[in-house]
Short mmCIF file of C-alpha atoms in Angstrom, two decimals:
data_model
loop_
_atom_site.label_atom_id
_atom_site.label_comp_id
_atom_site.label_asym_id
_atom_site.label_seq_id
_atom_site.Cartn_x
_atom_site.Cartn_y
_atom_site.Cartn_z
CA UNK A 1 -21.95 60.66 -37.30
CA UNK A 2 -25.38 60.84 -35.65
CA UNK A 3 -27.98 62.79 -37.65
CA UNK A 4 -31.46 63.66 -36.39
CA UNK A 5 -34.41 64.64 -38.58
CA UNK A 6 -38.04 65.23 -37.62
CA UNK A 7 -40.81 65.37 -40.21
CA UNK A 8 -44.14 64.24 -41.59
CA UNK A 9 -44.80 62.60 -44.97
CA UNK A 10 -45.01 65.97 -46.71
CA UNK A 11 -41.28 66.46 -46.29
CA UNK A 12 -40.00 63.00 -47.24
CA UNK A 13 -38.99 63.98 -50.80
CA UNK A 14 -37.03 67.07 -49.70
CA UNK A 15 -35.41 64.95 -46.98
CA UNK A 16 -34.31 62.40 -49.58
CA UNK A 17 -32.72 65.21 -51.61
CA UNK A 18 -30.85 66.40 -48.53
CA UNK A 19 -29.69 62.86 -47.76
CA UNK A 20 -28.35 62.41 -51.30
CA UNK A 21 -26.26 65.53 -50.84
CA UNK A 22 -25.11 64.31 -47.41
CA UNK A 23 -23.93 60.99 -48.84
CA UNK A 24 -22.19 62.62 -51.81
CA UNK A 25 -20.24 65.13 -49.72
CA UNK A 26 -19.47 62.87 -46.76
CA UNK A 27 -18.49 59.70 -48.60
CA UNK A 28 -16.99 57.07 -46.31
CA UNK A 29 -18.53 58.55 -43.15
CA UNK A 30 -20.59 56.12 -41.07
CA UNK A 31 -24.02 57.72 -40.65
CA UNK A 32 -26.63 56.83 -38.05
CA UNK A 33 -29.83 58.56 -39.13
CA UNK A 34 -32.48 58.95 -36.43
CA UNK A 35 -35.94 59.78 -37.80
CA UNK A 36 -38.41 61.09 -35.22
CA UNK A 37 -41.99 61.05 -36.49
CA UNK A 38 -45.58 60.14 -35.69
CA UNK A 39 -47.00 59.19 -39.09
CA UNK A 40 -44.39 58.02 -41.62
CA UNK A 41 -45.18 54.84 -43.56
CA UNK A 42 -43.02 51.92 -44.62
CA UNK A 43 -43.00 53.40 -48.13
CA UNK A 44 -41.64 56.65 -46.69
CA UNK A 45 -38.82 54.75 -45.01
CA UNK A 46 -38.10 52.82 -48.17
CA UNK A 47 -37.57 56.13 -49.96
CA UNK A 48 -35.32 57.35 -47.14
CA UNK A 49 -33.19 54.21 -47.26
CA UNK A 50 -32.92 54.43 -51.05
CA UNK A 51 -31.61 57.99 -50.71
CA UNK A 52 -28.80 56.65 -48.51
CA UNK A 53 -27.85 53.90 -50.95
CA UNK A 54 -24.14 53.40 -51.35
CA UNK A 55 -23.30 54.85 -47.93
CA UNK A 56 -22.28 53.36 -44.61
CA UNK A 57 -25.55 54.18 -42.92
CA UNK A 58 -28.28 52.90 -40.63
CA UNK A 59 -31.80 54.29 -40.29
CA UNK A 60 -33.38 54.30 -36.82
CA UNK A 61 -37.14 54.84 -36.66
CA UNK A 62 -38.38 56.69 -33.58
CA UNK A 63 -42.16 56.83 -33.51
CA UNK A 64 -43.50 59.42 -31.09
CA UNK A 65 -46.96 59.80 -29.60
CA UNK A 66 -49.16 61.75 -32.01
CA UNK A 67 -50.60 63.70 -29.07
CA UNK A 68 -47.24 64.69 -27.60
CA UNK A 69 -47.56 68.36 -28.61
CA UNK A 70 -51.27 68.53 -29.30
CA UNK A 71 -51.58 71.85 -27.44
CA UNK A 72 -48.36 73.42 -28.72
CA UNK A 73 -48.74 76.50 -30.96
CA UNK A 74 -48.60 75.59 -34.65
CA UNK A 75 -48.89 77.56 -37.87
CA UNK A 76 -49.31 76.80 -41.55
CA UNK A 77 -45.58 76.12 -41.99
CA UNK A 78 -44.98 74.79 -38.47
CA UNK A 79 -46.40 71.36 -37.63
CA UNK A 80 -46.22 69.54 -34.32
CA UNK A 81 -43.32 67.51 -35.72
CA UNK A 82 -41.13 70.60 -35.55
CA UNK A 83 -41.25 70.34 -31.76
CA UNK A 84 -39.84 66.82 -31.69
CA UNK A 85 -36.23 68.02 -31.72
CA UNK A 86 -36.76 69.55 -28.27
CA UNK A 87 -37.42 66.15 -26.68
CA UNK A 88 -34.38 64.49 -28.28
CA UNK A 89 -32.58 64.04 -24.91
CA UNK A 90 -35.45 61.79 -23.78
CA UNK A 91 -36.12 59.53 -26.74
CA UNK A 92 -32.65 59.09 -28.24
CA UNK A 93 -30.70 55.97 -27.13
CA UNK A 94 -28.32 56.44 -24.20
CA UNK A 95 -25.44 55.60 -26.53
CA UNK A 96 -26.03 58.88 -28.41
CA UNK A 97 -24.01 61.64 -26.75
CA UNK A 98 -24.01 64.20 -29.56
CA UNK A 99 -26.15 64.52 -32.65
CA UNK A 100 -26.52 66.93 -35.55
CA UNK A 101 -30.08 68.05 -36.12
CA UNK A 102 -30.74 69.09 -39.74
CA UNK A 103 -33.99 70.36 -41.27
CA UNK A 104 -35.11 68.50 -44.43
CA UNK A 105 -35.13 71.72 -46.48
CA UNK A 106 -31.35 71.85 -46.66
CA UNK A 107 -28.48 70.81 -48.92
CA UNK A 108 -25.07 69.63 -47.71
CA UNK A 109 -22.22 71.08 -49.78
CA UNK A 110 -19.09 69.91 -47.96
CA UNK A 111 -17.89 67.44 -45.35
CA UNK A 112 -19.51 67.88 -41.93
CA UNK A 113 -16.86 65.97 -40.00
CA UNK A 114 -15.02 69.00 -38.61
CA UNK A 115 -18.25 70.73 -37.58
CA UNK A 116 -19.63 67.54 -36.06
CA UNK A 117 -16.52 67.19 -33.88
CA UNK A 118 -16.66 70.79 -32.61
CA UNK A 119 -15.85 71.50 -28.95
CA UNK A 120 -19.01 72.40 -27.05
CA UNK A 121 -17.16 73.95 -24.14
CA UNK A 122 -19.89 74.90 -21.64
CA UNK A 123 -22.55 75.03 -24.36
CA UNK A 124 -25.34 72.58 -25.10
CA UNK A 125 -26.05 73.76 -28.66
CA UNK A 126 -23.94 75.03 -31.54
CA UNK A 127 -25.90 76.84 -34.24
CA UNK A 128 -25.95 79.98 -36.40
CA UNK A 129 -27.64 83.30 -35.75
CA UNK A 130 -30.92 83.87 -37.56
CA UNK A 131 -31.05 87.66 -37.75
CA UNK A 132 -28.75 90.66 -37.45
CA UNK A 133 -28.88 94.01 -35.70
CA UNK A 134 -32.20 95.41 -34.56
CA UNK A 135 -34.23 92.28 -35.39
CA UNK A 136 -31.85 90.08 -33.40
CA UNK A 137 -32.07 92.46 -30.43
CA UNK A 138 -35.87 92.56 -30.74
CA UNK A 139 -36.12 88.77 -30.73
CA UNK A 140 -33.94 88.44 -27.66
CA UNK A 141 -35.89 91.20 -25.96
CA UNK A 142 -39.37 89.80 -26.63
CA UNK A 143 -38.29 86.35 -25.40
CA UNK A 144 -36.41 87.61 -22.35
CA UNK A 145 -33.09 86.16 -23.52
CA UNK A 146 -30.38 87.59 -21.27
CA UNK A 147 -27.27 85.48 -21.72
CA UNK A 148 -27.04 84.20 -25.29
CA UNK A 149 -25.26 86.64 -27.59
CA UNK A 150 -27.47 85.80 -30.56
CA UNK A 151 -30.90 84.39 -31.37
CA UNK A 152 -30.21 81.23 -33.40
CA UNK A 153 -31.95 79.45 -36.24
CA UNK A 154 -33.06 76.00 -35.05
CA UNK A 155 -32.84 74.38 -38.49
CA UNK A 156 -29.24 73.25 -38.03
CA UNK A 157 -28.02 72.50 -34.52
CA UNK A 158 -25.25 70.38 -33.06
CA UNK A 159 -26.73 69.05 -29.82
CA UNK A 160 -24.78 68.07 -26.72
CA UNK A 161 -27.21 65.29 -25.79
CA UNK A 162 -25.04 63.86 -23.01
CA UNK A 163 -25.15 67.13 -21.06
CA UNK A 164 -28.72 67.99 -22.06
CA UNK A 165 -29.96 64.84 -20.34
CA UNK A 166 -28.64 66.13 -17.01
CA UNK A 167 -30.85 69.22 -16.99
CA UNK A 168 -33.73 68.52 -19.38
CA UNK A 169 -37.07 69.21 -17.68
CA UNK A 170 -40.19 68.11 -19.54
CA UNK A 171 -42.42 70.09 -17.18
CA UNK A 172 -40.49 73.29 -17.92
CA UNK A 173 -41.03 72.82 -21.66
CA UNK A 174 -44.79 72.56 -21.30
CA UNK A 175 -44.86 75.39 -18.75
CA UNK A 176 -43.15 77.76 -21.19
CA UNK A 177 -45.54 76.70 -23.97
CA UNK A 178 -48.55 77.20 -21.71
CA UNK A 179 -47.69 80.61 -20.32
CA UNK A 180 -45.73 82.16 -23.20
CA UNK A 181 -47.45 80.74 -26.29
CA UNK A 182 -48.68 84.20 -27.32
CA UNK A 183 -45.09 85.36 -27.97
CA UNK A 184 -43.79 82.17 -29.59
CA UNK A 185 -44.10 83.64 -33.08
CA UNK A 186 -41.56 81.16 -34.45
CA UNK A 187 -42.87 78.29 -32.32
CA UNK A 188 -40.23 75.76 -31.28
CA UNK A 189 -37.36 77.94 -32.52
CA UNK A 190 -38.37 80.59 -29.99
CA UNK A 191 -38.79 77.87 -27.38
CA UNK A 192 -35.28 76.49 -27.96
CA UNK A 193 -33.76 79.97 -27.64
CA UNK A 194 -35.60 80.44 -24.33
CA UNK A 195 -34.79 77.04 -22.85
CA UNK A 196 -31.07 77.20 -23.65
CA UNK A 197 -30.40 80.87 -22.99
CA UNK A 198 -26.68 81.21 -22.23
CA UNK A 199 -25.89 77.66 -23.37
CA UNK A 200 -25.70 78.33 -27.12
CA UNK A 201 -22.52 78.79 -29.13
CA UNK A 202 -22.77 80.40 -32.57
CA UNK A 203 -20.89 79.72 -35.78
CA UNK A 204 -21.02 81.76 -38.98
CA UNK A 205 -24.30 81.55 -40.88
CA UNK A 206 -22.23 81.63 -44.07
CA UNK A 207 -20.82 78.28 -42.99
CA UNK A 208 -23.63 76.20 -41.52
CA UNK A 209 -26.90 77.99 -42.27
CA UNK A 210 -26.62 79.90 -45.54
CA UNK A 211 -29.96 81.13 -46.88
CA UNK A 212 -30.99 83.48 -49.67
CA UNK A 213 -31.14 86.50 -47.35
CA UNK A 214 -27.60 85.88 -46.13
CA UNK A 215 -26.38 85.24 -49.67
CA UNK A 216 -27.70 88.67 -50.71
CA UNK A 217 -25.53 90.21 -47.99
CA UNK A 218 -22.58 88.37 -49.53
CA UNK A 219 -23.43 89.81 -52.95
CA UNK A 220 -22.78 93.30 -51.60
CA UNK A 221 -19.11 92.35 -51.23
CA UNK A 222 -18.32 90.49 -54.44
CA UNK A 223 -19.61 89.49 -57.87
CA UNK A 224 -22.14 86.70 -58.34
CA UNK A 225 -19.49 84.29 -59.65
CA UNK A 226 -17.16 85.10 -56.76
CA UNK A 227 -19.98 84.62 -54.26
CA UNK A 228 -20.97 81.26 -55.72
CA UNK A 229 -17.36 80.14 -55.64
CA UNK A 230 -17.13 81.22 -51.98
CA UNK A 231 -20.22 79.13 -51.19
CA UNK A 232 -18.88 76.03 -52.92
CA UNK A 233 -15.56 76.29 -51.10
CA UNK A 234 -16.71 77.36 -47.65
CA UNK A 235 -20.38 76.61 -46.96
CA UNK A 236 -21.28 73.32 -45.30
CA UNK A 237 -25.07 73.60 -45.28
CA UNK A 238 -27.53 75.66 -47.33
CA UNK A 239 -30.89 76.19 -45.64
CA UNK A 240 -33.98 76.99 -47.72
CA UNK A 241 -35.94 78.43 -44.83
CA UNK A 242 -39.04 80.55 -45.19
CA UNK A 243 -42.28 80.00 -47.08
CA UNK A 244 -40.87 79.61 -50.58
CA UNK A 245 -39.07 76.33 -51.23
CA UNK A 246 -36.78 75.32 -54.11
CA UNK A 247 -38.97 72.36 -55.08
CA UNK A 248 -41.81 74.78 -55.88
CA UNK A 249 -42.03 76.18 -59.40
CA UNK A 250 -42.39 79.78 -58.20
CA UNK A 251 -39.12 79.72 -56.26
CA UNK A 252 -36.65 82.39 -57.28
CA UNK A 253 -33.21 82.65 -55.76
CA UNK A 254 -29.52 82.27 -56.41
CA UNK A 255 -29.17 79.10 -54.35
CA UNK A 256 -31.77 76.97 -56.17
CA UNK A 257 -29.12 75.46 -58.47
CA UNK A 258 -27.55 73.63 -55.54
CA UNK A 259 -30.86 72.00 -54.65
CA UNK A 260 -31.65 71.07 -58.25
CA UNK A 261 -28.39 69.20 -58.73
CA UNK A 262 -29.37 66.62 -56.11
CA UNK A 263 -33.12 66.72 -56.67
CA UNK A 264 -32.49 65.76 -60.30
CA UNK A 265 -30.10 62.98 -59.35
CA UNK A 266 -27.04 64.82 -60.59
CA UNK A 267 -23.83 65.06 -58.63
CA UNK A 268 -20.57 66.94 -58.88
CA UNK A 269 -21.68 69.13 -61.76
CA UNK A 270 -20.92 72.51 -60.18
CA UNK A 271 -18.27 74.17 -62.30
CA UNK A 272 -16.28 75.54 -59.39
CA UNK A 273 -13.63 73.34 -57.82
CA UNK A 274 -13.90 72.90 -54.08
CA UNK A 275 -10.94 73.81 -51.94
CA UNK A 276 -8.82 71.15 -50.30
#
């Protein structure tokens, strides 16, 4: 299983927590972790390798030019490293034909093997929608998205690298950034939705991109205990997107317990039994 992460040193500890959960829930899976960065240190990589201890894994360092996206729009929560996933078809080895991109602010709850092996069909990306209803329509409208059914969250994406290489155009990426930067409110996530309009397949956000907002929708249907049991049995990846993160003391949310179990070095302590 090929996994891609992109980050700076500020996200190494959350990444290590995610990797611990990945190893625990995908035991026996051979993992090739590709780390795209411009500033990580040897100490950072030592921490990353320690988080993968006990697994069948290899860590591949991909150092990118610090000036690669110097003119790309950034915000307080969005660094230039967030753009690195876009250029994956260029810098990944030719042997990589598909890869699962995962944000560091995530937790893996169940085996990813079935998702990783999903059929792309004519698509280049498989992800989960980010918004519903009017907000989803507004996002597609402001970006001029005509063919994709949904605007996706770019935090978890299965990438069809083999096919992406055939059409990837570096000049087009910079052209969109140059002429449409004023509407790229969510930076590279907006850019990905523009570039791959009509080539994105969506899966349920309850399965691969569960966040607190989505969990609250689930709470309208069942009790808290029933919802938590549903998550343990059915959710593959929890995503702590947004400004507030579970490693901060002020975080409040129902899904923090899943992060804490791995951040504290505990495993398999959730009281609900996972389904077969």
